[in-house]
Short mmCIF file of C-alpha atoms and ligand atoms in Angstrom, two decimals:
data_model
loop_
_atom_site.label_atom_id
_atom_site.label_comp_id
_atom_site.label_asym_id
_atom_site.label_seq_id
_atom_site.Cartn_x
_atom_site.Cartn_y
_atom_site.Cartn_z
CA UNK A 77 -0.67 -13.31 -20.73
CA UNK A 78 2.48 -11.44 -20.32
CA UNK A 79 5.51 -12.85 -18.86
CA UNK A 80 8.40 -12.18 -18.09
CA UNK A 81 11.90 -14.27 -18.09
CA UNK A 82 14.72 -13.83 -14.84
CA UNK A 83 18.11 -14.49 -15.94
CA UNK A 84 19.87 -16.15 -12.84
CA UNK A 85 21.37 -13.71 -10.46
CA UNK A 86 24.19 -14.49 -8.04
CA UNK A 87 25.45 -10.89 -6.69
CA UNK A 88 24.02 -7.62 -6.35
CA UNK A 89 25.65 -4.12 -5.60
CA UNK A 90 24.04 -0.35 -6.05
CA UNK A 91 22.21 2.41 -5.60
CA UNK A 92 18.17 2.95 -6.01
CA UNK A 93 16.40 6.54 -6.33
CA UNK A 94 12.86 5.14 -4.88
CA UNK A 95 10.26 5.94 -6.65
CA UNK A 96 6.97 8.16 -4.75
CA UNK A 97 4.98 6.09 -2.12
CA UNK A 98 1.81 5.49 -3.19
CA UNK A 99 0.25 5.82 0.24
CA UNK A 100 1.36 9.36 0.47
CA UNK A 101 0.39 10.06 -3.37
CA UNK A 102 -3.08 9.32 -2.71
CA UNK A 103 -3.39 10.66 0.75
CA UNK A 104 -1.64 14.20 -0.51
CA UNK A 105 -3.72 14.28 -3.77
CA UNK A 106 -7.24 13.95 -2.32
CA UNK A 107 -6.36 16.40 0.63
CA UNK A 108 -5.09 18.76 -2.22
CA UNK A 109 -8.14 18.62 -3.98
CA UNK A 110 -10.19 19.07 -0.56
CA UNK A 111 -7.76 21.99 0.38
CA UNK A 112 -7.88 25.77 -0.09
CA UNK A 113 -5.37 27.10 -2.45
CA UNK A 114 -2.91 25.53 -5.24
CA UNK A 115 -0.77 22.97 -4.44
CA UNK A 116 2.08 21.70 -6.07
CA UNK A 117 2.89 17.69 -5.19
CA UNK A 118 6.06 16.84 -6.39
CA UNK A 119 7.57 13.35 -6.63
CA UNK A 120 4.20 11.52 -7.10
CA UNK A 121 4.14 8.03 -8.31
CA UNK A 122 3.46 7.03 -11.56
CA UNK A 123 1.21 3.89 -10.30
CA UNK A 124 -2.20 2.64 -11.53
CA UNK A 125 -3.20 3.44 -8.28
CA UNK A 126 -2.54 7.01 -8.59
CA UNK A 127 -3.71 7.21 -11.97
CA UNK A 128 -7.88 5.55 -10.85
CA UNK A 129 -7.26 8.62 -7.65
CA UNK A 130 -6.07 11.04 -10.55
CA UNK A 131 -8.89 10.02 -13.10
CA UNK A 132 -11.68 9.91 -10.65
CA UNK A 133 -10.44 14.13 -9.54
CA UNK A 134 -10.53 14.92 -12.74
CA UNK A 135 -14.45 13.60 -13.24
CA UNK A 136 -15.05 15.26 -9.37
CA UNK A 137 -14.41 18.70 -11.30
CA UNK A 138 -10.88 19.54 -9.52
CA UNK A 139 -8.11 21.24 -12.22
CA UNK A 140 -4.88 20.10 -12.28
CA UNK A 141 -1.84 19.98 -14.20
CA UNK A 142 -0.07 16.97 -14.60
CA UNK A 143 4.03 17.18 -16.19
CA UNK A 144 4.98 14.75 -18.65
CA UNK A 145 6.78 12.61 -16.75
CA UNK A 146 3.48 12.46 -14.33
CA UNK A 147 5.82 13.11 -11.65
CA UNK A 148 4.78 16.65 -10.45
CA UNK A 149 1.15 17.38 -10.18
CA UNK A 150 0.00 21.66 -9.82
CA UNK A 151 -3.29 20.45 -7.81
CA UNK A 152 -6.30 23.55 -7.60
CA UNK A 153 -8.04 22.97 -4.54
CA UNK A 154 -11.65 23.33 -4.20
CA UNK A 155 -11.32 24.57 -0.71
CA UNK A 156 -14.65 22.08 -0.14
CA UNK A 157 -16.78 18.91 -0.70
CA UNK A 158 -17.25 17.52 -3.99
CA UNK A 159 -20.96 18.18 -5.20
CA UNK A 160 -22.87 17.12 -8.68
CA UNK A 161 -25.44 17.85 -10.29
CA UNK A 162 -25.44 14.65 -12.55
CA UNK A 163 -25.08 10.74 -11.35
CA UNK A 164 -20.98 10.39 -11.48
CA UNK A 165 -19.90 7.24 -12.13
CA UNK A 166 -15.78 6.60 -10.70
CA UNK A 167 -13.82 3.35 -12.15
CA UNK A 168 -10.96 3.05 -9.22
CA UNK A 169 -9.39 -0.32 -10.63
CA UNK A 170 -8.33 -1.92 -7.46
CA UNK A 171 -6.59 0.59 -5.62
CA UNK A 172 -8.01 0.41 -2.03
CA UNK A 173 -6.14 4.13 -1.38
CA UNK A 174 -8.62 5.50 -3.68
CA UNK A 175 -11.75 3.33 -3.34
CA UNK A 176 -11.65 3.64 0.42
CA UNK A 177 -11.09 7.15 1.28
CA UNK A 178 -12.91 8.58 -1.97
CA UNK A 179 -16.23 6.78 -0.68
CA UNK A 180 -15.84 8.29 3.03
CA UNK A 181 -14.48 12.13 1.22
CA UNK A 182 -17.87 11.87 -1.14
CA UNK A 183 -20.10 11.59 1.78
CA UNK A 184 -19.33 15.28 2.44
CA UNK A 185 -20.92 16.40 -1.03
CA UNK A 186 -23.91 16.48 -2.65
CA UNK A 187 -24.80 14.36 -5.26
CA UNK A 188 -25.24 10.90 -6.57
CA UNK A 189 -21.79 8.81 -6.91
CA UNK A 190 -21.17 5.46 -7.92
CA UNK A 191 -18.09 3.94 -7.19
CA UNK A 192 -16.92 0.54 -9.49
CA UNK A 193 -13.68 -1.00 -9.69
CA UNK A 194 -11.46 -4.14 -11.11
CA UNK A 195 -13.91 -7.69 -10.24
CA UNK A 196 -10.97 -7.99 -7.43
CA UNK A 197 -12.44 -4.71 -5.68
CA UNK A 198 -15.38 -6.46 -5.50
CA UNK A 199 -14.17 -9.18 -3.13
CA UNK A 200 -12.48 -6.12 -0.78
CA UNK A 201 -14.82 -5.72 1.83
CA UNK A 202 -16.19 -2.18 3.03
CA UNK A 203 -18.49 -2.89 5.37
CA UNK A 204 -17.06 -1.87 7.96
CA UNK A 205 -16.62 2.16 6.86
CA UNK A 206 -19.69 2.04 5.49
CA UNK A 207 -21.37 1.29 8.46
CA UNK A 208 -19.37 3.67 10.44
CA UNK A 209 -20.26 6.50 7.65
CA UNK A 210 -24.45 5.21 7.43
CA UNK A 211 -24.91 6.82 11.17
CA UNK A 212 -23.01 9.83 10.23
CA UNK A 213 -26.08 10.78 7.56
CA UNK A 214 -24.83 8.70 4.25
CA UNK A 215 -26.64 6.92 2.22
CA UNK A 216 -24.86 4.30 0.99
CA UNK A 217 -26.50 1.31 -1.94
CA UNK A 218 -24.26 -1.88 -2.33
CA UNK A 219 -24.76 -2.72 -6.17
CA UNK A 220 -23.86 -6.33 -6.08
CA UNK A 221 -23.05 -7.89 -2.94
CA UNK A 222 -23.89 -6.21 0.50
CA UNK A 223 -20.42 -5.30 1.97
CA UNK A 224 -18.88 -4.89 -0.89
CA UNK A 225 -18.25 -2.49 -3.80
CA UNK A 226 -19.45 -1.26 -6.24
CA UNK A 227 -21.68 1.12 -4.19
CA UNK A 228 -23.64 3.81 -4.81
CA UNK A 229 -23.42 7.01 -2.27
CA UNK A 230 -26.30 9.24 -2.48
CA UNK A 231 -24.87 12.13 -0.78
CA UNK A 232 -26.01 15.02 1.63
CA UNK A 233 -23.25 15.99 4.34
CA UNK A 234 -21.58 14.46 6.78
CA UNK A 235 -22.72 14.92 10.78
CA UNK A 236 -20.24 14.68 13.11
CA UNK A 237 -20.76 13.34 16.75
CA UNK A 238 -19.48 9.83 18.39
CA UNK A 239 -18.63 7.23 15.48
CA UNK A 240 -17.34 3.84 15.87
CA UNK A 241 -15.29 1.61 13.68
CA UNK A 242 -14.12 -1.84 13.28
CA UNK A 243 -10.35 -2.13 12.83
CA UNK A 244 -9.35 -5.42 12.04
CA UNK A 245 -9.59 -5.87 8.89
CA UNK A 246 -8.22 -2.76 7.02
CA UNK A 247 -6.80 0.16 8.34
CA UNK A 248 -8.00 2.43 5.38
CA UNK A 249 -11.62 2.36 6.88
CA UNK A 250 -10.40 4.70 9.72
CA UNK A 251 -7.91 6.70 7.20
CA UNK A 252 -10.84 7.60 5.10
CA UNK A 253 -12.91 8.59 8.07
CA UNK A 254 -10.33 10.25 9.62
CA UNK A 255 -9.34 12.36 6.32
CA UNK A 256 -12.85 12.95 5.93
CA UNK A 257 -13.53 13.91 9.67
CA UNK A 258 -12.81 17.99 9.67
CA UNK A 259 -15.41 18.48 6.94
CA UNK A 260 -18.01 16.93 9.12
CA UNK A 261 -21.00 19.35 10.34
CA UNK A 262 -19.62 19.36 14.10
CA UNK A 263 -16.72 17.99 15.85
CA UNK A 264 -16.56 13.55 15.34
CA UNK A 265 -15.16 11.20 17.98
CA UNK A 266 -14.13 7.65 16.56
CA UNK A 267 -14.06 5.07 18.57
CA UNK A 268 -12.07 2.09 17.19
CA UNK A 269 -13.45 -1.18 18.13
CA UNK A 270 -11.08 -3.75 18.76
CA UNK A 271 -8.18 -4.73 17.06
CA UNK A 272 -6.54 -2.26 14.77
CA UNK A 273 -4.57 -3.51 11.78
CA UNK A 274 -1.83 -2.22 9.75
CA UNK A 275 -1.36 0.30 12.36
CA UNK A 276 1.47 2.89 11.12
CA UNK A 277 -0.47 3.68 8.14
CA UNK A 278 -2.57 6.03 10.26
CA UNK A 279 0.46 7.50 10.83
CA UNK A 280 0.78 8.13 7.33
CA UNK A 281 -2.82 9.23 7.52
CA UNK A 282 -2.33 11.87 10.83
CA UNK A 283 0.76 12.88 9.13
CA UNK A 284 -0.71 13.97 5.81
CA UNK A 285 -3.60 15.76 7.83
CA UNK A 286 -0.90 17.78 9.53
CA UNK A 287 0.72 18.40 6.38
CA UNK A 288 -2.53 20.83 5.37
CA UNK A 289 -2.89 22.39 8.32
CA UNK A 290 -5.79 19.83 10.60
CA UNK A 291 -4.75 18.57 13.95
CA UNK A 292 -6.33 14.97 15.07
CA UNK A 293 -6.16 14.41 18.92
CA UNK A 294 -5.14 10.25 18.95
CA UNK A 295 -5.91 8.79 22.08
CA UNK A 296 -3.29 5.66 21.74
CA UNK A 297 -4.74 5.20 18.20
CA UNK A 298 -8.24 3.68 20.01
CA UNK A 299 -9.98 7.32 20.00
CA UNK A 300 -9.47 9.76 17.89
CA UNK A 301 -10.71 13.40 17.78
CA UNK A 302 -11.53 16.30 15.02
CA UNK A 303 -12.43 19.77 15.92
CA UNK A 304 -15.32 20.76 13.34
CA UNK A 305 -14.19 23.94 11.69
CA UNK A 306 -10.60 22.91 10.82
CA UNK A 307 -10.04 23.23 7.10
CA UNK A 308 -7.79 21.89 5.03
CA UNK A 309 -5.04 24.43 3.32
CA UNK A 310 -2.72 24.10 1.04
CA UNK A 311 1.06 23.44 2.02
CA UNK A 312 1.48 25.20 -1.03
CA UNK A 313 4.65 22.75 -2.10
CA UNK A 314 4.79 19.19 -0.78
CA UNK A 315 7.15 16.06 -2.11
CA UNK A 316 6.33 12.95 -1.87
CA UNK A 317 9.03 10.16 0.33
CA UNK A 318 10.39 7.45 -0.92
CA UNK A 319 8.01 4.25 -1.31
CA UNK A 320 9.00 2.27 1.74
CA UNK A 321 7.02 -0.92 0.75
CA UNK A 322 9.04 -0.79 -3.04
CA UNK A 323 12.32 -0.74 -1.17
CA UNK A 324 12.04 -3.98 0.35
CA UNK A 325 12.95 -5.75 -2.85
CA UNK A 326 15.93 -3.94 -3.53
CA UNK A 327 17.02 -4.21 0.29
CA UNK A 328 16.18 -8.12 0.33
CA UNK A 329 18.30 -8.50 -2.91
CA UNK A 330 21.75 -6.74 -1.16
CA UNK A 331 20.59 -9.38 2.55
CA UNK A 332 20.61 -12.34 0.18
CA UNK A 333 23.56 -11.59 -2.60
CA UNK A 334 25.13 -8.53 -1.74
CA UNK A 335 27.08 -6.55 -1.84
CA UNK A 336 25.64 -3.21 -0.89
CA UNK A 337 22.45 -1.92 -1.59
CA UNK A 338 21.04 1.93 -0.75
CA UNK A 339 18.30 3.06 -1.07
CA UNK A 340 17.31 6.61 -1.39
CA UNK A 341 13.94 8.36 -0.52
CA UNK A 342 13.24 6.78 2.68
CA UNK A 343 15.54 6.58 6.20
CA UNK A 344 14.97 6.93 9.41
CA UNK A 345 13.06 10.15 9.06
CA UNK A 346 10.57 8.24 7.13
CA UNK A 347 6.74 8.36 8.30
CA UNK A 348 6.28 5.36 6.58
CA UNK A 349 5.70 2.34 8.83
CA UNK A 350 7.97 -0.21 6.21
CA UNK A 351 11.00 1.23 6.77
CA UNK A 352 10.97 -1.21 9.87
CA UNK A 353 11.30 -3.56 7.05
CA UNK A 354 14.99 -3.34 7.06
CA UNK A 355 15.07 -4.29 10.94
CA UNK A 356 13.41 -7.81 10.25
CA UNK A 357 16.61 -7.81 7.67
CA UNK A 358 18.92 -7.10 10.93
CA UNK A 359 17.10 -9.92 12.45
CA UNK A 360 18.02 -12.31 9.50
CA UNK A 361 21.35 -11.15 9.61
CA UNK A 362 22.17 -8.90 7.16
CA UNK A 363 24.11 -5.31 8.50
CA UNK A 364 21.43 -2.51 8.35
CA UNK A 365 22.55 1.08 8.49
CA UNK A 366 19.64 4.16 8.24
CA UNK A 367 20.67 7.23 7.03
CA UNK A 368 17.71 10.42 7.73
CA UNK A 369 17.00 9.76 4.10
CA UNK A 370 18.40 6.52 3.19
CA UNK A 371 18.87 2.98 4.13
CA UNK A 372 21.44 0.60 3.15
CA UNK A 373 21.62 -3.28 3.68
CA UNK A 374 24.87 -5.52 3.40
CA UNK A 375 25.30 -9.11 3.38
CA UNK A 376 27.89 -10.15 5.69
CA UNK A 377 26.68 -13.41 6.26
CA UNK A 378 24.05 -16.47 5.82
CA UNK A 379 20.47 -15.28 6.71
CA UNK A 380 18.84 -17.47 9.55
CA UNK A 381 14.97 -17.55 9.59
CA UNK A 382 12.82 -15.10 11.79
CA UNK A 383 9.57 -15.93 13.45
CA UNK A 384 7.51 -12.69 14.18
CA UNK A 385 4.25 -10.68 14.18
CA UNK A 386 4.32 -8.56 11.08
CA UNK A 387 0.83 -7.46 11.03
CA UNK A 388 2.22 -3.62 11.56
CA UNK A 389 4.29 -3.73 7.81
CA UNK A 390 1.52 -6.15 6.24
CA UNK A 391 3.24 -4.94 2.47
CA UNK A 392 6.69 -5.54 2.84
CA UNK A 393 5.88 -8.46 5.18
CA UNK A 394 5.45 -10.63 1.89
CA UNK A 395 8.99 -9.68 0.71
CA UNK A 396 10.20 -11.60 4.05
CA UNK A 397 8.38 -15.01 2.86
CA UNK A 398 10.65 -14.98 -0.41
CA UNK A 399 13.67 -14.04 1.57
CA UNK A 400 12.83 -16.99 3.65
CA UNK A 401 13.87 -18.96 0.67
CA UNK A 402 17.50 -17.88 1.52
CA UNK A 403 17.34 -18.14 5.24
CA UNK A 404 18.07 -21.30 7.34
CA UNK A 405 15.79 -22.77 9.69
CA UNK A 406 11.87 -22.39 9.71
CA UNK A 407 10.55 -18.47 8.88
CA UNK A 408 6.99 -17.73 10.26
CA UNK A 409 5.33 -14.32 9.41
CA UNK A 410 2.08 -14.03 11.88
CA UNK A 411 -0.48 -12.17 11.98
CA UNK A 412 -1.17 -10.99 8.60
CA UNK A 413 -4.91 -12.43 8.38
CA UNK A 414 -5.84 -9.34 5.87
CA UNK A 415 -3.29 -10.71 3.30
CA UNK A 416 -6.61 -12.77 2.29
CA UNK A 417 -8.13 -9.65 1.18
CA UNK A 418 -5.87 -7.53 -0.75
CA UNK A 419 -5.14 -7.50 -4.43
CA UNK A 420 -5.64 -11.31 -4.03
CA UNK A 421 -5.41 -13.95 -1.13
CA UNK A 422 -2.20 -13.54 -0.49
CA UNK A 423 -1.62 -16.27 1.87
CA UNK A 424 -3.06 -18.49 -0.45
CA UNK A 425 -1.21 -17.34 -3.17
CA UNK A 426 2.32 -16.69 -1.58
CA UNK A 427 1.72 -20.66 -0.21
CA UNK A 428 0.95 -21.76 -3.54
CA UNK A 429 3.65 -20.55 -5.69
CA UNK A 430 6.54 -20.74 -2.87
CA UNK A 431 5.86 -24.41 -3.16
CA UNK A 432 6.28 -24.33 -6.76
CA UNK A 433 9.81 -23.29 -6.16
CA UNK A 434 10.67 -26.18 -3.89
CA UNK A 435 9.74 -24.86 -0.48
CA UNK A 436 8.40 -26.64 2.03
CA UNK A 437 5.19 -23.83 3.45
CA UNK A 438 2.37 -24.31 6.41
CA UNK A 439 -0.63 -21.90 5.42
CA UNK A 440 -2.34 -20.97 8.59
CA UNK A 441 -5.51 -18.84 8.70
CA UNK A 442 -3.69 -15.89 9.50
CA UNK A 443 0.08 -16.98 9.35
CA UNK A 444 2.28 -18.49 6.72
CA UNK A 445 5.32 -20.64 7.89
CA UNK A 446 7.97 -21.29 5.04
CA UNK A 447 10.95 -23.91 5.10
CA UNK A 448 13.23 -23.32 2.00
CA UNK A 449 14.44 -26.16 -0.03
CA UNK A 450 18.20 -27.39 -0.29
CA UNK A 451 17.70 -25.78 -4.20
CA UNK A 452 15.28 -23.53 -5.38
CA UNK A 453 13.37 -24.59 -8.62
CA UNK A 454 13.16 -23.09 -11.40
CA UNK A 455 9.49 -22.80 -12.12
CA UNK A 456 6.63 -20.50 -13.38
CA UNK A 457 5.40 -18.30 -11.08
CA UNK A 458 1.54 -16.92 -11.23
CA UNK A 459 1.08 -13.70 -10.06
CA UNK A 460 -2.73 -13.60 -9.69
CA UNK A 461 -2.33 -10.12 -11.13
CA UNK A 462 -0.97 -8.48 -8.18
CA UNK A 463 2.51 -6.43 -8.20
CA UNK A 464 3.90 -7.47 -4.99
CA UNK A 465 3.33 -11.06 -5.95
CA UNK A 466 5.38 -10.28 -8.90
CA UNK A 467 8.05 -8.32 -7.04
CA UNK A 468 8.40 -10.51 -4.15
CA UNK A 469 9.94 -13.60 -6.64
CA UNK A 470 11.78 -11.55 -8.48
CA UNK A 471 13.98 -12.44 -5.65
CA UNK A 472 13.70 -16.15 -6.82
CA UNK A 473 16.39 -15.60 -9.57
CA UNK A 474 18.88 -15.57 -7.05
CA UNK A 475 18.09 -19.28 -5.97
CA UNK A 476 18.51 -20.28 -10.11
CA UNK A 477 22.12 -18.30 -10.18
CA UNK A 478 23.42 -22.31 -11.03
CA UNK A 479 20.59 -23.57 -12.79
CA UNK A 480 18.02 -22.79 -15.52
CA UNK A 481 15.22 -20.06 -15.76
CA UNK A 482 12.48 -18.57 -13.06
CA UNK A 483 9.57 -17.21 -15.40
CA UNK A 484 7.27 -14.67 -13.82
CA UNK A 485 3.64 -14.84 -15.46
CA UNK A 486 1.08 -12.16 -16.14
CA UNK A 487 2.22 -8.92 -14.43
CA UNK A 488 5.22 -7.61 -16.00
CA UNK A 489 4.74 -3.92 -15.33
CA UNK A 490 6.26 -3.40 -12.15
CA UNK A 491 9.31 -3.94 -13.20
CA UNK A 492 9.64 -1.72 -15.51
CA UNK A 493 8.46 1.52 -13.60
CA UNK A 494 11.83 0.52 -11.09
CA UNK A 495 15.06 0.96 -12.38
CA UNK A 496 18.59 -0.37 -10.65
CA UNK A 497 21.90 -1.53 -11.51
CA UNK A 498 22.52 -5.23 -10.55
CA UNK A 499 26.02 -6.88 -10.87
CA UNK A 500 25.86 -9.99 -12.42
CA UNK A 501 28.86 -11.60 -10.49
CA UNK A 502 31.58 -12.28 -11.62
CA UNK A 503 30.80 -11.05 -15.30
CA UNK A 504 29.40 -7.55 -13.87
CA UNK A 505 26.00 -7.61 -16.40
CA UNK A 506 23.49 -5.40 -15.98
CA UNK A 507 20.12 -7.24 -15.57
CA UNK A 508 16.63 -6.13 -14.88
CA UNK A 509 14.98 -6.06 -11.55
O1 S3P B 190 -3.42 3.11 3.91
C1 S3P B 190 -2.62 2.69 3.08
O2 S3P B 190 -1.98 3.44 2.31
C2 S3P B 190 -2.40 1.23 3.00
C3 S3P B 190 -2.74 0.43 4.06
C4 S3P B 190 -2.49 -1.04 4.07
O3 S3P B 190 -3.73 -1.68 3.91
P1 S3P B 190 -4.57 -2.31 5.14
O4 S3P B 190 -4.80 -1.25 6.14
O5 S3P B 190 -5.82 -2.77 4.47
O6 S3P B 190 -3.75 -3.44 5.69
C5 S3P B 190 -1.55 -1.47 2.94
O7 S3P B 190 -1.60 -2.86 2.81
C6 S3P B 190 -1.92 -0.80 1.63
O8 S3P B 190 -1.06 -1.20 0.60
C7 S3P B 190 -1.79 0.69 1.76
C1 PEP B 191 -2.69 -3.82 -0.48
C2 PEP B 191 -2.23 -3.00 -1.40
O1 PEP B 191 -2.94 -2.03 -2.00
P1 PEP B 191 -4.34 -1.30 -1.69
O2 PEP B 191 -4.93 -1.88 -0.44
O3 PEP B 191 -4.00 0.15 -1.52
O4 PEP B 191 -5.16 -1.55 -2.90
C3 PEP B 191 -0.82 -3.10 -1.86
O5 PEP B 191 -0.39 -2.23 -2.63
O6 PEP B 191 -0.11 -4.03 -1.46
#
C-alpha cells in the first residue's frame, strides 16, 4: 500500500496553473470522436479517467495523436456511430465520465460491446440509463448483477421519440443520453422524472454539445429536446478550462492558512458548476475575489461553520467537510445522498476517517454534520482508493502545524499530477500538496 507522509503546514501563499477538468476532457473527447472533421483538444487532463475514455477510442477504431506530455490530443473524427464487426471488450476503470456516456454513445452503432471496469464500477448503478436507452431499441445484458456494470450492449441504432429518465441518483445518465441524443433515428424528447442531481453538470454537458455545433432546447432542465439531423462538427481547436473540482483544495488551503491563493484556469466565466465552491468559502469567511479566468481566496479571519444544500457541487462539496475541521461551530453539508455511490461511500468514508482526526461527525443518510475538535490528530488516514478522499485531508496537515505527522494511505498519485508552491511559515519551505 502506498502512503504518503504530510509534513505539518501552518501558512500558505501562491499561485496554481489548474490542471484540465476532467468533465470537459471526456465530454470534448467522445464528441470529437463522434464529430466530423479533425479536432485538436488542447489542455486535456492527464487523469486515469481520461486515459480508460482514451484507451477505450482507440479500441472503437478512432485515430488520434496524443503529445508527450498527453496534454494536447489531434482527435480524427469519425463523423458517425461506432460499429464492429468483432465482440469489443472496453476496461473503463472507474471513471463514471467514460462508463456512462460510452454505454448510451455505443447504442448508436452496430456491434457487440462489452463494457467492464474497476470491482468499484460494479457497485455504480446504471439502471436508470439503461432503462431509459432499452425503449429507445438497445439491447442491453447485465453480466453480473442486474443494474449494474459490466454490461454487454448488443447494438443496432438508436430511435428517437419521447424518453424518460430518473434523475436522482446521477446526473451522467441524462449527459450520456443527451450527448447521444442527435444521432438518434428521429428527433428524442427526455423527460426527467423527478429530482435531478448534480445539476450544473448538464451544463457542462449542453455546453460541450454547443461547442460542436448541436443545439438542445432545455425546458428548465425537466425536458429536454434534440432535433434529429443535427450532427456533430468539429470546433476544429478547443481547450480545455481549468478543473473546478481540483481547485477547491488549493482555495481551502489559502481560507484556512493563508495568505493568498489564485488559481488559474477557472473564474467567473467558468461553465463549471464548482466554481461556486469558492462562495461556500465567502460564507465561511474567507475574502473571495473571481477574476473571468481566475479565482483567488484570502484568509482574513477565523472560518465559522456553514450549514447548506450542496447537492449542486456534490465534488468539491467534500473539500467543505475537511475545511470544517478549521471552522467554528457545527458544519452540515445536505443533500449529497449520491456521495454513497461514487468512487466509494463517501459519507461513510468521509465520517469514518474525520473521526480519526478528532472530530466529532453525525452521518445522516444523505447529510454529514461535522464538529471539529479543539486539536486535530495526527492519524492515518484511509483513502478507500479514491482521489478526492486523498485530496480532501491533505488539508489535515494544517491542523498538525504544532504536533506530529498526518499519514495519507494508499492513493498517493494525486498529488503528484498537482504542483504548487506552499510557504512553510515562518521558515518559507517548499512542501508538497
Ligand atoms: O458529469 C460529470 O462530469 C460528473 C458528474 C458528477 O456525478 P453525478 O452526476 O453522479 O453526481 C460528478 O460527481 C462527477 O465527478 C463528474
Ligand atoms: C465522482 C467522481 O467521478 P466519476 O463519477 O466521474 O467516476 C469524482 O471524480 O469525484
Amino acid at each position: 500500500m502506498d502512503s504518503l507522509t504530510l509534513n505539518p503546514l501552518a501558512f500558505v501563499n501562491g499561485e496554481v496553473q489548474l490542471p484540465g477538468s476532467k468533465s470537459l476532457s471526456n465530454r470534448l473527447l467522445l464528441l470529437a470522436a463522434l464529430a466530423e472533421g479533425e479536432t485538436r483538444i488542447t489542455n486535456l487532463l492527464d487523469s486515469d479517467d481520461v486515459k480508460h475514455m482514451l484507451n477505450a477510442l482507440a479500441l472503437l477504431g478512432v485515430q488520434y495523436e496524443l503529445s508527450t506530455d498527453r496534454r494536447t490530443c489531434l482527435v480524427q473524427g469519425t463523423g458517425g456511430p461506432f460499429n464492429t464487426d468483432q465482440a469489443l471488450d472496453l476496461f473503463l476503470g472507474n471513471a463514471g465520465t467514460a462508463m456512462r456516456p460510452l454505454c448510451a454513445a455505443l447504442c448508436l452503432g452496430h456491434g457487440e460491446f462489452t463494457l467492464t471496469g474497476e470491482p468499484r464500477m460494479y457497485e455504480r448503478p446504471i439502471r436508470d440509463l439503461v432503462d431509459a436507452l432499452i425503449p429507445l431499441g438497445a439491447e442491453v445484458t447485465y453480466l453480473k448483477e442486474e443494474g449494474f456494470p459490466p454490461l454487454t450492449l448488443h447494438s443496432r441504432g438508436l430511435k428517437g421519440g419521447h424518453v424518460s429518465i430518473r434523475g436522482n441518483i446521477s446526473s451522467q445518465f441524462l449527459t450520456a443520453l443527451l450527448m447521444s441524443a442527435p444521432m438518434a433515428e428521429e428527433d428524442l424528447i427526455i423527460q426527467v422524472d423527478g429530482e435531478l442531481v448534480s445539476k450544473p453538470y448538464i451544463d457542462i454537458t449542453l455546453h460541450s454539445m454547443q461547442l460542436f455545433g448541436v443545439i438542445v432546447e432545455n425546458d428548465n432542465y425537466q425536458r429536454f429536446v434534440i432535433k434529429a439531423g443535427q450532427r456533430y462538427r468539429s470546433p476544429g481547436e478547443v481547450m480545455v478550462e481549468g478543473d473546478a473540482s481540483s481547485a477547491s483544495y488549493f482555495l481551502a488551503a489559502a481560507a484556512i492558512a493563508g495568505g493568498t491563493v489564485r488559481v488559474y484556469g477557472v473564474g467567473s466565466d467558468s461553465v463549471q458548476g464548482d466554481k461556486a465552491f469558492a462562495d461556500v468559502l465567502a460564507k465561511m469567511g474567507a475574502d473571495v475575489t473571481y477574476g473571468p479566468t481566475w479565482i483567488e481566496v484570502s484568509k482574513t479571519g477565523p472560518l465559522q461553520a456553514v450549514d447548506l444544500d450542496l447537492n449542486a457541487i456534490p465534488d468539491a462539496a467534500m473539500t467543505i467537510a475537511t475545511t470544517a475541521l478549521f471552522a467554528s461551530g457545527t458544519t452540515c453539508i445536505r443533500n449529497v445522498y449520491n456521495w454513497r455511490v461514487k468512487e466509494t461511500d463517501r459519507l461513510y468514508a468521509m465520517a469514518t476517517e474525520l473521526r480519526k482526526v478528532g472530530a466529532e461527525v453525525v452521518e445522516g443518510d444523505d447529510f454529514i454534520e461535522i464538529t471539529p475538535p479543539k486539536q486535530i490528530r495526527p492519524a492515518s488516514i484511509d483513502t478507500y482508493d479514491d482521489h478526492r478522499m486523498a485530496m480532501c485531508f491533505s488539508l489535515a496537515a494544517f491542523g498538525t502545524a504544532l504536533s506530529p505527522l498526518t499519514t495519507l494511505a494508499a492513493h498517493a498519485k494525486p498529488f503528484q499530477s498537482i504542483s504548487i508552491c506552499l510557504d512553510r511559515s515562518p521558515s518559507a519551505d517548499k512542501a508538497n500538496a
